Amino acid sequence: MTNLLLPVDPQAVVTELQAIGYVADEALATSAFLLLHLGRPLLLEGPSGVGKTELAQALATLCQTELIRLQCYEGLDVHSAVYEWNYQKQLLAIRLEEASGANHLDSKQAQIFSEEFLLERPLLSALRHSAKSPVLLIDEVDRADEEFEAFLLELLSVFQITIPELGTVQATHRPHVVLTSNRTRELSDALKRRCLYHWIGYPDAEQEQEIVRQRLPQVEEELARQTVQCVQSLRELPLSKSPGVAETLDWAQALLLLNRPHLDELTFERTMGCVLKSTEDQEQVRKRGLDNLLTAAVG
């Protein structure tokens, strides 16, 4: 059955995302449209700070549903991602029952491994979401171990999880799944086969200025232009960490807060921490001359 809340075509995705402050080109909007209508997970790869996580948040807003986020990290295991038993509560229940004089082992075991003692983690919460399909964000999946990635293969194929003590849990409403990766390691072909794929790179100057305009409408047009042009120039340098769109927005917001009408050398020096996040990168930019970079970038 058609979901009346979902956009009817990719152009509608562009329009509706823009209305909530997210700027997407037609290629990204098409991937998002297919995610919503085909029920296939969408894998987003690209450098950090280009809007991968924000897309999941925007889609949740667009679909008027909940965003459930699983932040991946090295050592993440199934229990932290799916469910855990509340051991302290179980222990307390056992002691209370023993104190009452009851000693029925079978009934005691059935009781402590019941819903009352189950702690939902993000993946189980997404499967059991009762109202409507949530947006499930599996963020920075490249930081998780390969063993956890293998577990995701089954989940993303059948959208069900087995809890030995309770049985199999099937998705009530299949979640809209967005996976993000900064490519700190190569993901398996098996995982990629289960997903739609889209690469989000750095936007061009025109698109980035539109993002600043949408997210920070109080920033003057000329200051937004100078900020974006300067960040675009910084990305051409061999830095250890190129600034993303998030850094552009931080910088523009900082300049607004400091009441700076335009970028100059002194302002650049005092606020470069918004866009350059290591002393080596800052020193490299200083050696090239802040005035030279500003002149080349903004005229």
mmCIF file of N, CA, C and O in Angstrom, residues 30-120:
data_model
loop_
_atom_site.group_PDB
_atom_site.id
_atom_site.type_symbol
_atom_site.label_atom_id
_atom_site.label_comp_id
_atom_site.label_asym_id
_atom_site.label_seq_id
_atom_site.Cartn_x
_atom_site.Cartn_y
_atom_site.Cartn_z
ATOM 1 N N THR A 30 17.566 10.984 -5.443
ATOM 2 C CA THR A 30 17.104 9.739 -6.074
ATOM 3 C C THR A 30 17.443 8.530 -5.208
ATOM 4 O O THR A 30 16.617 7.629 -5.025
ATOM 5 N N SER A 31 18.649 8.518 -4.632
ATOM 6 C CA SER A 31 19.029 7.418 -3.734
ATOM 7 C C SER A 31 18.111 7.381 -2.516
ATOM 8 O O SER A 31 17.683 6.309 -2.080
ATOM 9 N N ALA A 32 17.810 8.554 -1.961
ATOM 10 C CA ALA A 32 16.929 8.614 -0.791
ATOM 11 C C ALA A 32 15.513 8.160 -1.161
ATOM 12 O O ALA A 32 14.856 7.444 -0.389
ATOM 13 N N PHE A 33 15.055 8.547 -2.338
ATOM 14 C CA PHE A 33 13.723 8.138 -2.811
ATOM 15 C C PHE A 33 13.643 6.613 -2.923
ATOM 16 O O PHE A 33 12.668 5.987 -2.486
ATOM 17 N N LEU A 34 14.691 6.001 -3.493
ATOM 18 C CA LEU A 34 14.702 4.539 -3.648
ATOM 19 C C LEU A 34 14.779 3.846 -2.293
ATOM 20 O O LEU A 34 14.155 2.800 -2.081
ATOM 21 N N LEU A 35 15.553 4.407 -1.369
ATOM 22 C CA LEU A 35 15.594 3.861 -0.007
ATOM 23 C C LEU A 35 14.197 3.801 0.594
ATOM 24 O O LEU A 35 13.783 2.773 1.149
ATOM 25 N N LEU A 36 13.456 4.876 0.463
ATOM 26 C CA LEU A 36 12.135 4.955 1.092
ATOM 27 C C LEU A 36 11.115 4.038 0.434
ATOM 28 O O LEU A 36 10.246 3.473 1.093
ATOM 29 N N HIS A 37 11.223 3.860 -0.887
ATOM 30 C CA HIS A 37 10.183 3.118 -1.603
ATOM 31 C C HIS A 37 10.541 1.653 -1.869
ATOM 32 O O HIS A 37 9.640 0.825 -2.003
ATOM 33 N N LEU A 38 11.835 1.331 -1.967
ATOM 34 C CA LEU A 38 12.223 -0.057 -2.205
ATOM 35 C C LEU A 38 12.469 -0.821 -0.914
ATOM 36 O O LEU A 38 12.550 -2.051 -0.920
ATOM 37 N N GLY A 39 12.660 -0.100 0.177
ATOM 38 C CA GLY A 39 12.949 -0.772 1.448
ATOM 39 C C GLY A 39 14.347 -1.334 1.518
ATOM 40 O O GLY A 39 14.629 -2.218 2.334
ATOM 41 N N ARG A 40 15.243 -0.843 0.664
ATOM 42 C CA ARG A 40 16.645 -1.300 0.673
ATOM 43 C C ARG A 40 17.473 -0.354 1.524
ATOM 44 O O ARG A 40 17.292 0.867 1.472
ATOM 45 N N PRO A 41 18.423 -0.876 2.310
ATOM 46 C CA PRO A 41 19.319 0.007 3.064
ATOM 47 C C PRO A 41 20.134 0.885 2.109
ATOM 48 O O PRO A 41 20.427 0.489 0.979
ATOM 49 N N LEU A 42 20.485 2.067 2.566
ATOM 50 C CA LEU A 42 21.295 2.998 1.773
ATOM 51 C C LEU A 42 22.634 3.188 2.468
ATOM 52 O O LEU A 42 22.676 3.634 3.617
ATOM 53 N N LEU A 43 23.710 2.825 1.777
ATOM 54 C CA LEU A 43 25.061 3.029 2.296
ATOM 55 C C LEU A 43 25.619 4.333 1.736
ATOM 56 O O LEU A 43 25.730 4.494 0.523
ATOM 57 N N LEU A 44 25.953 5.247 2.651
ATOM 58 C CA LEU A 44 26.536 6.536 2.263
ATOM 59 C C LEU A 44 27.999 6.540 2.639
ATOM 60 O O LEU A 44 28.347 6.330 3.804
ATOM 61 N N GLU A 45 28.856 6.777 1.659
ATOM 62 C CA GLU A 45 30.280 6.911 1.933
ATOM 63 C C GLU A 45 30.730 8.302 1.519
ATOM 64 O O GLU A 45 30.148 8.930 0.627
ATOM 65 N N GLY A 46 31.811 8.750 2.161
ATOM 66 C CA GLY A 46 32.346 10.068 1.845
ATOM 67 C C GLY A 46 33.157 10.580 3.012
ATOM 68 O O GLY A 46 33.144 9.983 4.095
ATOM 69 N N PRO A 47 33.878 11.676 2.818
ATOM 70 C CA PRO A 47 34.657 12.240 3.922
ATOM 71 C C PRO A 47 33.750 12.686 5.053
ATOM 72 O O PRO A 47 32.539 12.881 4.856
ATOM 73 N N SER A 48 34.316 12.852 6.216
ATOM 74 C CA SER A 48 33.512 13.276 7.364
ATOM 75 C C SER A 48 33.065 14.726 7.190
ATOM 76 O O SER A 48 33.738 15.530 6.548
ATOM 77 N N GLY A 49 31.894 15.020 7.754
ATOM 78 C CA GLY A 49 31.407 16.403 7.756
ATOM 79 C C GLY A 49 30.755 16.863 6.467
ATOM 80 O O GLY A 49 30.670 18.064 6.218
ATOM 81 N N VAL A 50 30.262 15.927 5.645
ATOM 82 C CA VAL A 50 29.622 16.339 4.391
ATOM 83 C C VAL A 50 28.108 16.113 4.411
ATOM 84 O O VAL A 50 27.447 16.312 3.400
ATOM 85 N N GLY A 51 27.562 15.666 5.554
ATOM 86 C CA GLY A 51 26.105 15.590 5.653
ATOM 87 C C GLY A 51 25.527 14.196 5.588
ATOM 88 O O GLY A 51 24.314 14.047 5.370
ATOM 89 N N LYS A 52 26.320 13.164 5.811
ATOM 90 C CA LYS A 52 25.786 11.792 5.744
ATOM 91 C C LYS A 52 24.830 11.531 6.916
ATOM 92 O O LYS A 52 23.706 11.063 6.719
ATOM 93 N N THR A 53 25.293 11.822 8.125
ATOM 94 C CA THR A 53 24.437 11.616 9.290
ATOM 95 C C THR A 53 23.223 12.532 9.245
ATOM 96 O O THR A 53 22.095 12.121 9.580
ATOM 97 N N GLU A 54 23.433 13.763 8.806
ATOM 98 C CA GLU A 54 22.338 14.740 8.754
ATOM 99 C C GLU A 54 21.237 14.292 7.799
ATOM 100 O O GLU A 54 20.066 14.630 8.001
ATOM 101 N N LEU A 55 21.602 13.528 6.748
ATOM 102 C CA LEU A 55 20.563 13.052 5.831
ATOM 103 C C LEU A 55 19.593 12.121 6.554
ATOM 104 O O LEU A 55 18.376 12.204 6.355
ATOM 105 N N ALA A 56 20.126 11.234 7.391
ATOM 106 C CA ALA A 56 19.241 10.334 8.142
ATOM 107 C C ALA A 56 18.316 11.134 9.048
ATOM 108 O O ALA A 56 17.111 10.834 9.146
ATOM 109 N N GLN A 57 18.859 12.142 9.700
ATOM 110 C CA GLN A 57 18.027 12.978 10.570
ATOM 111 C C GLN A 57 16.953 13.702 9.762
ATOM 112 O O GLN A 57 15.787 13.794 10.179
ATOM 113 N N ALA A 58 17.346 14.191 8.590
ATOM 114 C CA ALA A 58 16.389 14.911 7.745
ATOM 115 C C ALA A 58 15.295 13.975 7.229
ATOM 116 O O ALA A 58 14.119 14.359 7.161
ATOM 117 N N LEU A 59 15.667 12.733 6.880
ATOM 118 C CA LEU A 59 14.659 11.788 6.393
ATOM 119 C C LEU A 59 13.657 11.425 7.485
ATOM 120 O O LEU A 59 12.466 11.237 7.219
ATOM 121 N N ALA A 60 14.142 11.332 8.725
ATOM 122 C CA ALA A 60 13.217 11.059 9.831
ATOM 123 C C ALA A 60 12.217 12.202 9.984
ATOM 124 O O ALA A 60 11.019 11.971 10.197
ATOM 125 N N THR A 61 12.714 13.419 9.856
ATOM 126 C CA THR A 61 11.817 14.576 9.936
ATOM 127 C C THR A 61 10.839 14.567 8.765
ATOM 128 O O THR A 61 9.633 14.802 8.944
ATOM 129 N N LEU A 62 11.362 14.286 7.579
ATOM 130 C CA LEU A 62 10.512 14.266 6.382
ATOM 131 C C LEU A 62 9.398 13.227 6.511
ATOM 132 O O LEU A 62 8.254 13.484 6.132
ATOM 133 N N CYS A 63 9.729 12.062 7.043
ATOM 134 C CA CYS A 63 8.744 10.976 7.159
ATOM 135 C C CYS A 63 7.931 11.066 8.454
ATOM 136 O O CYS A 63 7.074 10.197 8.698
ATOM 137 N N GLN A 64 8.225 12.079 9.253
ATOM 138 C CA GLN A 64 7.529 12.259 10.531
ATOM 139 C C GLN A 64 7.599 10.983 11.363
ATOM 140 O O GLN A 64 6.581 10.464 11.837
ATOM 141 N N THR A 65 8.820 10.477 11.500
ATOM 142 C CA THR A 65 9.017 9.255 12.265
ATOM 143 C C THR A 65 10.232 9.421 13.162
ATOM 144 O O THR A 65 10.928 10.437 13.129
ATOM 145 N N GLU A 66 10.500 8.411 13.951
ATOM 146 C CA GLU A 66 11.602 8.469 14.913
ATOM 147 C C GLU A 66 12.917 8.098 14.248
ATOM 148 O O GLU A 66 12.970 7.217 13.383
ATOM 149 N N LEU A 67 13.992 8.772 14.667
ATOM 150 C CA LEU A 67 15.339 8.393 14.254
ATOM 151 C C LEU A 67 15.953 7.561 15.371
ATOM 152 O O LEU A 67 16.034 8.007 16.513
ATOM 153 N N ILE A 68 16.357 6.334 15.027
ATOM 154 C CA ILE A 68 17.041 5.460 15.991
ATOM 155 C C ILE A 68 18.475 5.308 15.515
ATOM 156 O O ILE A 68 18.715 4.881 14.394
ATOM 157 N N ARG A 69 19.432 5.649 16.385
ATOM 158 C CA ARG A 69 20.837 5.719 15.955
ATOM 159 C C ARG A 69 21.680 4.680 16.685
ATOM 160 O O ARG A 69 21.618 4.564 17.904
ATOM 161 N N LEU A 70 22.459 3.944 15.899
ATOM 162 C CA LEU A 70 23.476 3.054 16.456
ATOM 163 C C LEU A 70 24.832 3.618 16.057
ATOM 164 O O LEU A 70 25.178 3.625 14.877
ATOM 165 N N GLN A 71 25.581 4.111 17.039
ATOM 166 C CA GLN A 71 26.927 4.631 16.768
ATOM 167 C C GLN A 71 27.907 3.468 16.851
ATOM 168 O O GLN A 71 28.047 2.825 17.889
ATOM 169 N N CYS A 72 28.597 3.189 15.756
ATOM 170 C CA CYS A 72 29.523 2.062 15.732
ATOM 171 C C CYS A 72 30.898 2.483 16.252
ATOM 172 O O CYS A 72 31.292 3.642 16.126
ATOM 173 N N TYR A 73 31.605 1.519 16.809
ATOM 174 C CA TYR A 73 32.968 1.747 17.318
ATOM 175 C C TYR A 73 33.674 0.403 17.369
ATOM 176 O O TYR A 73 33.028 -0.656 17.305
ATOM 177 N N GLU A 74 34.993 0.453 17.494
ATOM 178 C CA GLU A 74 35.773 -0.780 17.565
ATOM 179 C C GLU A 74 35.399 -1.542 18.834
ATOM 180 O O GLU A 74 35.374 -0.965 19.918
ATOM 181 N N GLY A 75 35.090 -2.801 18.700
ATOM 182 C CA GLY A 75 34.712 -3.612 19.851
ATOM 183 C C GLY A 75 33.209 -3.686 20.079
ATOM 184 O O GLY A 75 32.762 -4.380 21.000
ATOM 185 N N LEU A 76 32.420 -2.987 19.254
ATOM 186 C CA LEU A 76 30.963 -3.066 19.389
ATOM 187 C C LEU A 76 30.509 -4.511 19.198
ATOM 188 O O LEU A 76 30.891 -5.161 18.227
ATOM 189 N N ASP A 77 29.709 -5.012 20.141
ATOM 190 C CA ASP A 77 29.246 -6.386 20.003
ATOM 191 C C ASP A 77 27.721 -6.419 19.855
ATOM 192 O O ASP A 77 27.048 -5.397 19.972
ATOM 193 N N VAL A 78 27.222 -7.628 19.598
ATOM 194 C CA VAL A 78 25.803 -7.783 19.323
ATOM 195 C C VAL A 78 24.961 -7.353 20.521
ATOM 196 O O VAL A 78 23.916 -6.711 20.372
ATOM 197 N N HIS A 79 25.405 -7.675 21.725
ATOM 198 C CA HIS A 79 24.605 -7.346 22.909
ATOM 199 C C HIS A 79 24.466 -5.834 23.086
ATOM 200 O O HIS A 79 23.401 -5.349 23.474
ATOM 201 N N SER A 80 25.520 -5.097 22.805
ATOM 202 C CA SER A 80 25.428 -3.640 22.939
ATOM 203 C C SER A 80 24.556 -3.034 21.847
ATOM 204 O O SER A 80 24.014 -1.944 22.018
ATOM 205 N N ALA A 81 24.440 -3.737 20.729
ATOM 206 C CA ALA A 81 23.680 -3.194 19.606
ATOM 207 C C ALA A 81 22.237 -3.689 19.571
ATOM 208 O O ALA A 81 21.361 -3.009 19.031
ATOM 209 N N VAL A 82 21.987 -4.882 20.137
ATOM 210 C CA VAL A 82 20.656 -5.505 19.995
ATOM 211 C C VAL A 82 19.892 -5.521 21.327
ATOM 212 O O VAL A 82 18.849 -4.905 21.458
ATOM 213 N N TYR A 83 20.401 -6.245 22.301
ATOM 214 C CA TYR A 83 19.703 -6.323 23.595
ATOM 215 C C TYR A 83 20.670 -6.797 24.668
ATOM 216 O O TYR A 83 21.706 -7.400 24.388
ATOM 217 N N GLU A 84 20.320 -6.525 25.914
ATOM 218 C CA GLU A 84 21.050 -7.038 27.069
ATOM 219 C C GLU A 84 20.028 -7.429 28.121
ATOM 220 O O GLU A 84 18.900 -6.941 28.113
ATOM 221 N N TRP A 85 20.454 -8.287 29.014
ATOM 222 C CA TRP A 85 19.610 -8.597 30.178
ATOM 223 C C TRP A 85 20.010 -7.697 31.322
ATOM 224 O O TRP A 85 21.191 -7.424 31.532
ATOM 225 N N ASN A 86 19.025 -7.246 32.075
ATOM 226 C CA ASN A 86 19.282 -6.370 33.222
ATOM 227 C C ASN A 86 19.714 -7.264 34.394
ATOM 228 O O ASN A 86 18.888 -7.725 35.178
ATOM 229 N N TYR A 87 21.023 -7.508 34.487
ATOM 230 C CA TYR A 87 21.531 -8.489 35.457
ATOM 231 C C TYR A 87 21.272 -8.056 36.900
ATOM 232 O O TYR A 87 20.975 -8.885 37.755
ATOM 233 N N GLN A 88 21.397 -6.781 37.183
ATOM 234 C CA GLN A 88 21.168 -6.328 38.559
ATOM 235 C C GLN A 88 19.721 -6.561 38.979
ATOM 236 O O GLN A 88 19.440 -7.010 40.095
ATOM 237 N N LYS A 89 18.808 -6.288 38.052
ATOM 238 C CA LYS A 89 17.385 -6.503 38.360
ATOM 239 C C LYS A 89 17.088 -7.993 38.485
ATOM 240 O O LYS A 89 16.287 -8.416 39.344
ATOM 241 N N GLN A 90 17.733 -8.804 37.655
ATOM 242 C CA GLN A 90 17.552 -10.256 37.748
ATOM 243 C C GLN A 90 18.034 -10.772 39.104
ATOM 244 O O GLN A 90 17.362 -11.579 39.746
ATOM 245 N N LEU A 91 19.206 -10.298 39.529
ATOM 246 C CA LEU A 91 19.776 -10.750 40.793
ATOM 247 C C LEU A 91 18.874 -10.364 41.962
ATOM 248 O O LEU A 91 18.652 -11.160 42.883
ATOM 249 N N LEU A 92 18.345 -9.147 41.899
ATOM 250 C CA LEU A 92 17.449 -8.692 42.963
ATOM 251 C C LEU A 92 16.183 -9.552 43.007
ATOM 252 O O LEU A 92 15.714 -9.931 44.089
ATOM 253 N N ALA A 93 15.649 -9.901 41.839
ATOM 254 C CA ALA A 93 14.446 -10.734 41.783
ATOM 255 C C ALA A 93 14.709 -12.113 42.367
ATOM 256 O O ALA A 93 13.866 -12.676 43.077
ATOM 257 N N ILE A 94 15.869 -12.662 42.068
ATOM 258 C CA ILE A 94 16.225 -13.988 42.600
ATOM 259 C C ILE A 94 16.307 -13.949 44.126
ATOM 260 O O ILE A 94 15.794 -14.830 44.826
ATOM 261 N N ARG A 95 16.939 -12.902 44.659
ATOM 262 C CA ARG A 95 17.086 -12.811 46.117
ATOM 263 C C ARG A 95 15.740 -12.614 46.808
ATOM 264 O O ARG A 95 15.491 -13.170 47.883
ATOM 265 N N LEU A 96 14.875 -11.831 46.181
ATOM 266 C CA LEU A 96 13.557 -11.623 46.771
ATOM 267 C C LEU A 96 12.752 -12.924 46.794
ATOM 268 O O LEU A 96 12.053 -13.222 47.772
ATOM 269 N N GLU A 97 12.893 -13.706 45.724
ATOM 270 C CA GLU A 97 12.153 -14.961 45.666
ATOM 271 C C GLU A 97 12.707 -15.957 46.678
ATOM 272 O O GLU A 97 11.962 -16.668 47.346
ATOM 273 N N GLU A 98 14.018 -15.976 46.822
ATOM 274 C CA GLU A 98 14.627 -16.869 47.810
ATOM 275 C C GLU A 98 14.217 -16.468 49.220
ATOM 276 O O GLU A 98 13.976 -17.317 50.086
ATOM 277 N N ALA A 99 14.137 -15.172 49.452
ATOM 278 C CA ALA A 99 13.751 -14.696 50.783
ATOM 279 C C ALA A 99 12.311 -15.059 51.113
ATOM 280 O O ALA A 99 11.946 -15.229 52.285
ATOM 281 N N SER A 100 11.483 -15.199 50.056
ATOM 282 C CA SER A 100 10.077 -15.542 50.284
ATOM 283 C C SER A 100 9.882 -17.032 50.555
ATOM 284 O O SER A 100 8.786 -17.469 50.878
ATOM 285 N N GLY A 101 10.965 -17.806 50.387
ATOM 286 C CA GLY A 101 10.889 -19.239 50.631
ATOM 287 C C GLY A 101 10.614 -20.057 49.394
ATOM 288 O O GLY A 101 10.661 -21.290 49.433
ATOM 289 N N ALA A 102 10.313 -19.422 48.263
ATOM 290 C CA ALA A 102 10.054 -20.150 47.014
ATOM 291 C C ALA A 102 11.361 -20.676 46.443
ATOM 292 O O ALA A 102 12.385 -20.020 46.540
ATOM 293 N N ASN A 103 11.338 -21.815 45.833
ATOM 294 C CA ASN A 103 12.568 -22.374 45.269
ATOM 295 C C ASN A 103 12.269 -23.224 44.040
ATOM 296 O O ASN A 103 12.678 -24.372 43.944
ATOM 297 N N HIS A 104 11.506 -22.648 43.109
ATOM 298 C CA HIS A 104 11.152 -23.373 41.887
ATOM 299 C C HIS A 104 12.079 -22.906 40.764
ATOM 300 O O HIS A 104 11.904 -21.825 40.196
ATOM 301 N N LEU A 105 13.104 -23.714 40.466
ATOM 302 C CA LEU A 105 14.157 -23.309 39.530
ATOM 303 C C LEU A 105 13.612 -22.972 38.148
ATOM 304 O O LEU A 105 13.967 -21.954 37.557
ATOM 305 N N ASP A 106 12.712 -23.827 37.609
ATOM 306 C CA ASP A 106 12.213 -23.599 36.249
ATOM 307 C C ASP A 106 11.420 -22.297 36.144
ATOM 308 O O ASP A 106 11.602 -21.510 35.228
ATOM 309 N N SER A 107 10.535 -22.090 37.071
ATOM 310 C CA SER A 107 9.715 -20.869 37.016
ATOM 311 C C SER A 107 10.573 -19.639 37.260
ATOM 312 O O SER A 107 10.337 -18.580 36.686
ATOM 313 N N LYS A 108 11.586 -19.772 38.099
ATOM 314 C CA LYS A 108 12.473 -18.657 38.378
ATOM 315 C C LYS A 108 13.242 -18.259 37.109
ATOM 316 O O LYS A 108 13.374 -17.085 36.784
ATOM 317 N N GLN A 109 13.741 -19.265 36.384
ATOM 318 C CA GLN A 109 14.491 -18.979 35.163
ATOM 319 C C GLN A 109 13.599 -18.350 34.105
ATOM 320 O O GLN A 109 13.991 -17.402 33.428
ATOM 321 N N ALA A 110 12.381 -18.853 33.964
ATOM 322 C CA ALA A 110 11.454 -18.290 32.983
ATOM 323 C C ALA A 110 11.114 -16.843 33.320
ATOM 324 O O ALA A 110 10.954 -16.002 32.431
ATOM 325 N N GLN A 111 11.049 -16.566 34.608
ATOM 326 C CA GLN A 111 10.681 -15.219 35.023
ATOM 327 C C GLN A 111 11.790 -14.214 34.723
ATOM 328 O O GLN A 111 11.541 -13.133 34.200
ATOM 329 N N ILE A 112 13.020 -14.566 35.066
ATOM 330 C CA ILE A 112 14.103 -13.570 34.935
ATOM 331 C C ILE A 112 14.555 -13.392 33.486
ATOM 332 O O ILE A 112 15.251 -12.435 33.180
ATOM 333 N N PHE A 113 14.191 -14.324 32.600
ATOM 334 C CA PHE A 113 14.485 -14.124 31.173
ATOM 335 C C PHE A 113 13.183 -13.807 30.428
ATOM 336 O O PHE A 113 12.820 -14.464 29.455
ATOM 337 N N SER A 114 12.507 -12.799 30.902
ATOM 338 C CA SER A 114 11.260 -12.356 30.293
ATOM 339 C C SER A 114 11.380 -10.890 29.895
ATOM 340 O O SER A 114 12.402 -10.230 30.169
ATOM 341 N N GLU A 115 10.332 -10.380 29.279
ATOM 342 C CA GLU A 115 10.345 -8.987 28.801
ATOM 343 C C GLU A 115 10.673 -7.999 29.914
ATOM 344 O O GLU A 115 11.296 -6.972 29.687
ATOM 345 N N GLU A 116 10.247 -8.339 31.125
ATOM 346 C CA GLU A 116 10.451 -7.425 32.249
ATOM 347 C C GLU A 116 11.927 -7.115 32.474
ATOM 348 O O GLU A 116 12.277 -6.035 32.960
ATOM 349 N N PHE A 117 12.805 -8.060 32.118
ATOM 350 C CA PHE A 117 14.222 -7.897 32.407
ATOM 351 C C PHE A 117 15.047 -7.622 31.145
ATOM 352 O O PHE A 117 16.257 -7.643 31.177
ATOM 353 N N LEU A 118 14.370 -7.371 30.033
ATOM 354 C CA LEU A 118 15.057 -7.159 28.753
ATOM 355 C C LEU A 118 15.353 -5.676 28.546
ATOM 356 O O LEU A 118 14.477 -4.827 28.723
ATOM 357 N N LEU A 119 16.586 -5.377 28.171
ATOM 358 C CA LEU A 119 16.976 -4.002 27.849
ATOM 359 C C LEU A 119 17.149 -3.881 26.345
ATOM 360 O O LEU A 119 18.052 -4.500 25.769
ATOM 361 N N GLU A 120 16.283 -3.130 25.695
ATOM 362 C CA GLU A 120 16.379 -2.946 24.243
ATOM 363 C C GLU A 120 17.549 -2.049 23.898
ATOM 364 O O GLU A 120 17.741 -1.004 24.509
#
